[in-house]
PDB file of C-alpha atoms in Angstrom:
ATOM      1  CA  MET R1019      -1.542  16.219  13.512  1.00 36.00           C
ATOM      2  CA  SER R1020      -3.024  15.132  16.627  1.00 34.00           C
ATOM      3  CA  VAL R1021      -6.744  13.708  17.317  1.00 35.00           C
ATOM      4  CA  ILE R1022      -8.379  13.976  20.637  1.00 33.00           C
ATOM      5  CA  SER R1023      -7.364  11.095  22.627  1.00 31.00           C
ATOM      6  CA  ALA R1024      -9.448   8.450  24.621  1.00 32.00           C
ATOM      7  CA  GLY R1025     -10.607  10.011  27.727  1.00 33.00           C
ATOM      8  CA  THR R1026      -9.596  13.284  26.744  1.00 34.00           C
ATOM      9  CA  PRO R1027     -12.334  15.974  27.232  1.00 35.00           C
ATOM     10  CA  PRO R1028     -12.141  17.382  23.694  1.00 36.00           C
ATOM     11  CA  ARG R1029     -12.731  21.499  23.363  1.00 39.00           C
ATOM     12  CA  LEU R1030     -16.075  22.381  21.661  1.00 39.00           C
ATOM     13  CA  HIS R1031     -16.932  25.674  19.022  1.00 41.00           C
ATOM     14  CA  SER R1032     -19.875  26.444  17.006  1.00 44.00           C
ATOM     15  CA  LEU R1033     -19.802  25.847  13.556  1.00 49.00           C
ATOM     16  CA  ASP R1034     -19.247  29.730  12.922  1.00 49.00           C
ATOM     17  CA  HIS R1035     -16.714  29.992  15.191  1.00 49.00           C
ATOM     18  CA  ILE R1036     -14.467  27.599  13.275  1.00 48.00           C
ATOM     19  CA  MET R1037     -15.728  28.783   9.652  1.00 50.00           C
ATOM     20  CA  GLU R1038     -14.873  32.842  10.374  1.00 48.00           C
ATOM     21  CA  GLY R1039     -11.497  31.803  12.399  1.00 45.00           C
ATOM     22  CA  GLN R1040     -11.868  31.958  15.431  1.00 42.00           C
ATOM     23  CA  CYS R1041     -10.927  29.018  16.710  1.00 45.00           C
ATOM     24  CA  SER R1042      -8.109  26.898  15.823  1.00 45.00           C
ATOM     25  CA  PRO R1043      -8.793  24.296  13.222  1.00 43.00           C
ATOM     26  CA  GLU R1044      -7.005  21.293  15.231  1.00 44.00           C
ATOM     27  CA  GLU R1045      -9.840  21.551  17.498  1.00 43.00           C
ATOM     28  CA  PHE R1046     -12.988  19.401  18.167  1.00 42.00           C
ATOM     29  CA  ILE R1047     -16.068  21.239  17.651  1.00 57.00           C
ATOM     30  CA  HIS R1048     -18.069  17.676  18.021  1.00 68.00           C
ATOM     31  CA  PRO R1049     -15.937  14.575  19.705  1.00 78.00           C
ATOM     32  CA  SER R1050     -16.781  13.134  16.463  1.00 87.00           C
ATOM     33  CA  LEU R1051     -15.372  15.933  13.848  1.00 92.00           C
ATOM     34  CA  ARG R1052     -12.086  16.421  12.769  1.00 92.00           C
ATOM     35  CA  VAL R1053     -10.423  19.688  10.662  1.00 93.00           C
ATOM     36  CA  ILE R1054      -7.426  19.284   9.260  1.00 92.00           C
ATOM     37  CA  PRO R1055      -4.668  21.707  10.219  1.00 92.00           C
ATOM     38  CA  ASN R1056      -5.644  25.046   7.867  1.00 92.00           C
ATOM     39  CA  THR R1057      -1.747  25.319   6.721  1.00 94.00           C
ATOM     40  CA  ASN R1058      -0.853  27.231   3.834  1.00 96.00           C
ATOM     41  CA  GLN R1059      -0.321  24.392   1.603  1.00 95.00           C
ATOM     42  CA  VAL R1060      -4.417  23.030   2.251  1.00 95.00           C
ATOM     43  CA  ARG R1061      -5.511  26.635   1.406  1.00 95.00           C
ATOM     44  CA  TRP R1062      -3.881  26.493  -1.324  1.00 96.00           C
ATOM     45  CA  LEU R1063      -4.845  23.411  -2.544  1.00 96.00           C
ATOM     46  CA  GLN R1064      -8.066  24.178  -1.501  1.00 95.00           C
ATOM     47  CA  THR R1065      -7.695  27.406  -3.565  1.00 95.00           C
ATOM     48  CA  ILE R1066      -6.889  25.319  -6.576  1.00 95.00           C
ATOM     49  CA  LEU R1067     -10.143  22.796  -6.269  1.00 95.00           C
ATOM     50  CA  ARG R1068     -12.323  25.927  -5.976  1.00 94.00           C
ATOM     51  CA  ASN R1069     -11.339  27.804  -9.245  1.00 94.00           C
ATOM     52  CA  LYS R1070     -12.974  27.948 -12.503  1.00 92.00           C
ATOM     53  CA  ASP R1071     -10.193  28.717 -14.071  1.00 94.00           C
ATOM     54  CA  THR R1072      -8.380  25.555 -12.946  1.00 94.00           C
ATOM     55  CA  GLU R1073      -7.142  22.943 -15.747  1.00 95.00           C
ATOM     56  CA  HIS R1074      -8.122  19.313 -15.328  1.00 94.00           C
ATOM     57  CA  GLY R1075      -4.530  18.210 -15.373  1.00 95.00           C
ATOM     58  CA  ASP R1076      -4.056  20.543 -13.268  1.00 96.00           C
ATOM     59  CA  PHE R1077      -7.214  19.944 -10.766  1.00 96.00           C
ATOM     60  CA  VAL R1078      -6.238  15.663 -10.932  1.00 96.00           C
ATOM     61  CA  PHE R1079      -2.677  16.681  -9.443  1.00 97.00           C
ATOM     62  CA  HIS R1080      -4.074  18.797  -6.726  1.00 97.00           C
ATOM     63  CA  ALA R1081      -7.271  16.966  -5.789  1.00 97.00           C
ATOM     64  CA  ASP R1082      -5.012  13.780  -5.747  1.00 97.00           C
ATOM     65  CA  ARG R1083      -3.016  16.086  -3.469  1.00 97.00           C
ATOM     66  CA  LEU R1084      -5.258  17.091  -0.875  1.00 97.00           C
ATOM     67  CA  ILE R1085      -6.919  13.612  -1.064  1.00 97.00           C
ATOM     68  CA  ARG R1086      -3.942  11.789   0.509  1.00 97.00           C
ATOM     69  CA  LEU R1087      -3.641  14.213   3.237  1.00 96.00           C
ATOM     70  CA  VAL R1088      -7.311  13.416   4.307  1.00 97.00           C
ATOM     71  CA  ILE R1089      -6.331   9.876   4.123  1.00 96.00           C
ATOM     72  CA  GLU R1090      -3.341  10.216   5.554  1.00 95.00           C
ATOM     73  CA  GLU R1091      -4.567  11.428   8.995  1.00 94.00           C
ATOM     74  CA  ALA R1092      -7.761   9.234   8.415  1.00 94.00           C
ATOM     75  CA  LEU R1093      -5.460   6.091   9.156  1.00 92.00           C
ATOM     76  CA  ASN R1094      -4.859   7.490  12.365  1.00 91.00           C
ATOM     77  CA  PHE R1095      -8.693   7.247  13.121  1.00 90.00           C
ATOM     78  CA  LEU R1096      -7.526   3.433  13.339  1.00 89.00           C
ATOM     79  CA  PRO R1097      -6.732   0.810  15.819  1.00 88.00           C
ATOM     80  CA  THR R1098      -3.304  -0.415  16.347  1.00 90.00           C
ATOM     81  CA  SER R1099      -1.069  -3.045  18.639  1.00 92.00           C
ATOM     82  CA  ASP R1100       2.026  -2.810  20.112  1.00 95.00           C
ATOM     83  CA  LYS R1101       4.663  -4.373  17.860  1.00 95.00           C
ATOM     84  CA  ASN R1102       8.671  -5.168  18.855  1.00 96.00           C
ATOM     85  CA  ILE R1103      10.984  -5.282  16.663  1.00 95.00           C
ATOM     86  CA  VAL R1104      14.784  -5.177  16.347  1.00 96.00           C
ATOM     87  CA  THR R1105      16.761  -2.692  13.460  1.00 95.00           C
ATOM     88  CA  PRO R1106      19.308  -4.054  11.622  1.00 95.00           C
ATOM     89  CA  GLY R1107      21.802  -2.223  14.023  1.00 94.00           C
ATOM     90  CA  GLY R1108      20.651  -4.791  16.859  1.00 94.00           C
ATOM     91  CA  SER R1109      18.631  -1.915  18.695  1.00 96.00           C
ATOM     92  CA  LYS R1110      15.215  -2.994  20.151  1.00 96.00           C
ATOM     93  CA  TYR R1111      12.566  -0.815  18.674  1.00 96.00           C
ATOM     94  CA  GLU R1112       8.816  -0.387  20.491  1.00 95.00           C
ATOM     95  CA  GLY R1113       6.860  -0.131  17.225  1.00 95.00           C
ATOM     96  CA  LYS R1114       3.559   0.194  16.727  1.00 93.00           C
ATOM     97  CA  CYS R1115       1.383  -1.897  13.266  1.00 90.00           C
ATOM     98  CA  PHE R1116      -1.946  -1.315  11.963  1.00 86.00           C
ATOM     99  CA  GLN R1117      -4.579  -4.392  13.164  1.00 83.00           C
ATOM    100  CA  LYS R1118      -6.029  -5.900  10.833  1.00 75.00           C
ATOM    101  CA  GLY R1119      -9.611  -5.356   9.716  1.00 84.00           C
ATOM    102  CA  SER R1120     -10.374  -2.279   7.925  1.00 92.00           C
ATOM    103  CA  CYS R1121     -11.601  -1.532   4.520  1.00 95.00           C
ATOM    104  CA  GLY R1122     -12.503   1.210   2.026  1.00 96.00           C
ATOM    105  CA  VAL R1123     -15.491   1.692   0.426  1.00 97.00           C
ATOM    106  CA  SER R1124     -16.323   4.337  -2.510  1.00 97.00           C
ATOM    107  CA  LEU R1125     -19.356   6.372  -3.669  1.00 96.00           C
ATOM    108  CA  VAL R1126     -19.537   6.373  -7.375  1.00 93.00           C
ATOM    109  CA  ARG R1127     -18.170   8.095  -8.993  1.00 90.00           C
ATOM    110  CA  SER R1128     -16.956  11.375  -7.239  1.00 92.00           C
ATOM    111  CA  GLY R1129     -15.510   8.856  -4.307  1.00 93.00           C
ATOM    112  CA  GLU R1130     -13.808   6.626  -6.764  1.00 95.00           C
ATOM    113  CA  ALA R1131     -11.059   9.670  -7.179  1.00 96.00           C
ATOM    114  CA  MET R1132     -10.124   8.382  -3.132  1.00 96.00           C
ATOM    115  CA  GLU R1133      -9.247   5.394  -3.966  1.00 96.00           C
ATOM    116  CA  LYS R1134      -5.576   5.913  -5.407  1.00 95.00           C
ATOM    117  CA  SER R1135      -4.173   7.603  -2.623  1.00 95.00           C
ATOM    118  CA  LEU R1136      -6.140   4.648   0.169  1.00 96.00           C
ATOM    119  CA  ARG R1137      -4.022   2.414  -2.335  1.00 95.00           C
ATOM    120  CA  GLU R1138      -1.083   4.025  -2.298  1.00 94.00           C
ATOM    121  CA  CYS R1139      -1.132   3.943   2.129  1.00 92.00           C
ATOM    122  CA  CYS R1140      -2.633   0.852   2.541  1.00 90.00           C
ATOM    123  CA  ARG R1141      -1.552  -1.601  -0.539  1.00 86.00           C
ATOM    124  CA  SER R1142      -3.686  -4.519  -0.093  1.00 87.00           C
ATOM    125  CA  ILE R1143      -6.848  -2.746   1.897  1.00 92.00           C
ATOM    126  CA  ARG R1144      -9.490  -4.312  -0.324  1.00 94.00           C
ATOM    127  CA  ILE R1145     -12.197  -1.605  -1.532  1.00 96.00           C
ATOM    128  CA  GLY R1146     -16.260  -1.639  -1.372  1.00 96.00           C
ATOM    129  CA  LYS R1147     -18.627   0.420  -3.631  1.00 97.00           C
ATOM    130  CA  MET R1148     -22.342   1.928  -3.831  1.00 96.00           C
ATOM    131  CA  LEU R1149     -24.009   3.904  -6.377  1.00 96.00           C
ATOM    132  CA  ILE R1150     -26.197   6.255  -4.551  1.00 93.00           C
ATOM    133  CA  ARG R1151     -28.045   8.538  -6.879  1.00 88.00           C
ATOM    134  CA  ARG R1152     -31.606  11.251  -6.707  1.00 77.00           C
ATOM    135  CA  GLN R1153     -33.809  11.353  -9.986  1.00 69.00           C
ATOM    136  CA  ASP R1154     -34.808  14.526  -9.172  1.00 65.00           C
ATOM    137  CA  PRO R1155     -31.580  16.853 -10.495  1.00 60.00           C
ATOM    138  CA  ASP R1156     -32.787  19.412  -7.883  1.00 61.00           C
ATOM    139  CA  ASN R1157     -32.182  17.239  -5.141  1.00 60.00           C
ATOM    140  CA  LYS R1158     -35.254  17.026  -3.302  1.00 65.00           C
ATOM    141  CA  ASP R1159     -35.970  13.518  -3.271  1.00 70.00           C
ATOM    142  CA  LYS R1160     -34.508  10.855  -1.214  1.00 82.00           C
ATOM    143  CA  PRO R1161     -31.250   9.332  -2.739  1.00 87.00           C
ATOM    144  CA  LYS R1162     -31.824   5.642  -3.766  1.00 90.00           C
ATOM    145  CA  VAL R1163     -29.348   2.782  -3.839  1.00 92.00           C
ATOM    146  CA  ILE R1164     -28.590   1.447  -7.624  1.00 93.00           C
ATOM    147  CA  TYR R1165     -25.804  -0.520  -6.740  1.00 94.00           C
ATOM    148  CA  VAL R1166     -24.119  -1.859  -3.827  1.00 95.00           C
ATOM    149  CA  ARG R1167     -20.536  -4.204  -3.328  1.00 96.00           C
ATOM    150  CA  LEU R1168     -19.116  -4.915   0.110  1.00 96.00           C
ATOM    151  CA  PRO R1169     -16.614  -7.545   1.264  1.00 94.00           C
ATOM    152  CA  PRO R1170     -18.312  -9.914   2.880  1.00 94.00           C
ATOM    153  CA  ASP R1171     -17.519  -9.631   6.532  1.00 94.00           C
ATOM    154  CA  ILE R1172     -17.135  -6.043   6.833  1.00 95.00           C
ATOM    155  CA  ALA R1173     -19.134  -6.184   9.911  1.00 94.00           C
ATOM    156  CA  GLU R1174     -16.100  -6.546  11.489  1.00 92.00           C
ATOM    157  CA  ARG R1175     -14.251  -4.617   9.429  1.00 93.00           C
ATOM    158  CA  ASN R1176     -13.828  -0.162  10.565  1.00 94.00           C
ATOM    159  CA  VAL R1177     -14.624   1.325   6.846  1.00 96.00           C
ATOM    160  CA  LEU R1178     -13.440   4.154   5.245  1.00 97.00           C
ATOM    161  CA  LEU R1179     -16.201   5.834   3.545  1.00 98.00           C
ATOM    162  CA  MET R1180     -15.116   8.172   1.043  1.00 97.00           C
ATOM    163  CA  TYR R1181     -16.917  10.883  -0.742  1.00 96.00           C
ATOM    164  CA  PRO R1182     -15.235  14.187  -1.538  1.00 95.00           C
ATOM    165  CA  LEU R1183     -17.954  16.693  -0.948  1.00 93.00           C
ATOM    166  CA  MET R1184     -21.165  16.709   1.096  1.00 93.00           C
ATOM    167  CA  ASN R1185     -23.322  19.162  -0.189  1.00 91.00           C
ATOM    168  CA  THR R1186     -27.247  17.938   1.746  1.00 90.00           C
ATOM    169  CA  GLY R1187     -25.623  15.239   3.496  1.00 92.00           C
ATOM    170  CA  GLY R1188     -28.527  12.939   1.792  1.00 92.00           C
ATOM    171  CA  THR R1189     -25.806  10.468  -0.305  1.00 94.00           C
ATOM    172  CA  ILE R1190     -23.405  10.222   2.926  1.00 95.00           C
ATOM    173  CA  HIS R1191     -26.669   9.492   4.784  1.00 95.00           C
ATOM    174  CA  GLN R1192     -28.228   6.827   2.772  1.00 95.00           C
ATOM    175  CA  SER R1193     -24.671   4.677   2.449  1.00 96.00           C
ATOM    176  CA  ILE R1194     -24.361   4.729   5.835  1.00 96.00           C
ATOM    177  CA  VAL R1195     -28.184   3.175   6.262  1.00 96.00           C
ATOM    178  CA  GLU R1196     -26.897   0.864   3.971  1.00 96.00           C
ATOM    179  CA  LEU R1197     -23.387   0.015   5.955  1.00 97.00           C
ATOM    180  CA  LEU R1198     -25.543  -0.305   9.354  1.00 97.00           C
ATOM    181  CA  LYS R1199     -28.012  -2.811   7.401  1.00 96.00           C
ATOM    182  CA  ASN R1200     -25.095  -4.877   7.148  1.00 96.00           C
ATOM    183  CA  ASN R1201     -24.134  -4.569  10.983  1.00 96.00           C
ATOM    184  CA  VAL R1202     -21.165  -2.148  10.017  1.00 96.00           C
ATOM    185  CA  PRO R1203     -21.148  -0.125  14.036  1.00 95.00           C
ATOM    186  CA  GLU R1204     -21.536   3.071  13.782  1.00 95.00           C
ATOM    187  CA  SER R1205     -18.110   3.594  15.325  1.00 93.00           C
ATOM    188  CA  ASN R1206     -16.564   1.315  13.154  1.00 94.00           C
ATOM    189  CA  ILE R1207     -16.982   4.275  10.758  1.00 96.00           C
ATOM    190  CA  ILE R1208     -15.040   7.136   8.760  1.00 96.00           C
ATOM    191  CA  ILE R1209     -15.989   9.325   6.660  1.00 97.00           C
ATOM    192  CA  CYS R1210     -13.172  10.894   4.464  1.00 97.00           C
ATOM    193  CA  THR R1211     -14.144  14.047   2.247  1.00 96.00           C
ATOM    194  CA  LEU R1212     -12.742  17.310   1.311  1.00 96.00           C
ATOM    195  CA  PHE R1213     -15.941  20.118   1.873  1.00 95.00           C
ATOM    196  CA  VAL R1214     -18.658  19.538   3.984  1.00 93.00           C
ATOM    197  CA  THR R1215     -21.151  22.175   4.550  1.00 92.00           C
ATOM    198  CA  PRO R1216     -23.047  22.617   7.812  1.00 92.00           C
ATOM    199  CA  ASP R1217     -25.731  21.773   6.906  1.00 91.00           C
ATOM    200  CA  ALA R1218     -24.659  18.531   5.846  1.00 93.00           C
ATOM    201  CA  LEU R1219     -22.493  18.035   9.184  1.00 92.00           C
ATOM    202  CA  ALA R1220     -25.771  18.651  11.252  1.00 91.00           C
ATOM    203  CA  LEU R1221     -27.534  16.052   9.176  1.00 93.00           C
ATOM    204  CA  LEU R1222     -25.043  13.141  10.264  1.00 93.00           C
ATOM    205  CA  GLN R1223     -24.030  14.414  13.459  1.00 91.00           C
ATOM    206  CA  LYS R1224     -27.896  14.696  14.614  1.00 92.00           C
ATOM    207  CA  SER R1225     -28.569  10.643  12.319  1.00 94.00           C
ATOM    208  CA  PHE R1226     -25.335   8.895  13.007  1.00 95.00           C
ATOM    209  CA  PRO R1227     -23.565  10.332  16.686  1.00 93.00           C
ATOM    210  CA  ASP R1228     -21.320   7.570  16.657  1.00 94.00           C
ATOM    211  CA  VAL R1229     -19.523   7.837  13.012  1.00 96.00           C
ATOM    212  CA  ARG R1230     -16.747   9.734  12.607  1.00 95.00           C
ATOM    213  CA  ILE R1231     -15.728  12.516  10.205  1.00 95.00           C
ATOM    214  CA  LEU R1232     -12.767  14.091   8.255  1.00 96.00           C
ATOM    215  CA  THR R1233     -12.975  16.774   6.637  1.00 95.00           C
ATOM    216  CA  THR R1234     -10.334  19.285   5.074  1.00 95.00           C
ATOM    217  CA  GLU R1235     -12.758  22.626   5.444  1.00 93.00           C
ATOM    218  CA  ILE R1236     -16.617  23.390   6.750  1.00 93.00           C
ATOM    219  CA  ASN R1237     -18.336  26.288   4.111  1.00 91.00           C
ATOM    220  CA  HIS R1238     -21.102  27.086   3.092  1.00 90.00           C
ATOM    221  CA  ASP R1239     -20.393  26.755  -0.211  1.00 87.00           C
ATOM    222  CA  CYS R1240     -19.601  23.483  -1.293  1.00 84.00           C
ATOM    223  CA  ALA R1241     -17.101  22.722  -4.055  1.00 78.00           C
ATOM    224  CA  LEU R1242     -20.024  21.055  -6.948  1.00 78.00           C
ATOM    225  CA  HIS R1243     -18.996  19.188  -9.866  1.00 87.00           C
ATOM    226  CA  PHE R1244     -15.767  17.630  -8.101  1.00 91.00           C
ATOM    227  CA  GLY R1245     -16.544  14.052  -9.510  1.00 90.00           C
ATOM    228  CA  GLU R1246     -17.243  16.321 -13.258  1.00 91.00           C
ATOM    229  CA  ARG R1247     -13.725  18.266 -12.969  1.00 93.00           C
ATOM    230  CA  TYR R1248     -11.803  14.626 -11.581  1.00 92.00           C
ATOM    231  CA  PHE R1249     -12.745  12.575 -14.231  1.00 93.00           C
ATOM    232  CA  GLY R1250     -12.622  15.365 -17.347  1.00 89.00           C
ATOM    233  CA  THR R1251     -16.719  14.884 -17.967  1.00 83.00           C
ATOM    234  CA  ASP R1252     -18.756  18.051 -18.808  1.00 63.00           C
ATOM    235  CA  ILE R1253     -21.044  19.428 -15.910  1.00 55.00           C
TER     236      ILE R1253
END
């Protein structure tokens, strides 16, 4: 999986093109957006998560697999530096190492499902939390910030913002506002999500054009109730 290189103009496509399969999922529809390749494995995992008959244990197992793919790809956005080492055989090797200064932020509750994969990839990474909720069950009111716990030096870090699905985009929008209040630059924020609707994508790209977004699928039919199904609570 490749990501766009600095100075390389992206190939731009409309949301309709990528949703209708008229362009490769590896291509960009916006410089800040990355849709991971829709391989047979990815489509299979998406199918299991969308299936209403999938049992809880199977849902969690396959959700973790899809989340891991997203987190692994998100790491490609983090800054690296050159590192020269010597192998056990005595050969010199020109490699890479991640620069310090990254953290995760999960949106309670469904975002916490992504923490496991992040810790498996980055054992010592710091993870903050936000609780943002709407009072109106029909999602017509503005999301309110209930609780925030962030690393004190988050303004100096790259932030992997974890939220499995974005339907209206309101919750993730409010979380970005909160990060900006804590002096996190837009360009340091990377949204890690599984499913996103065109409406949510349009809202975020209009409001925060420098925030990067990584997802597996853009679809009008968002996979709702992810948190309830993952944690085994009533829908």
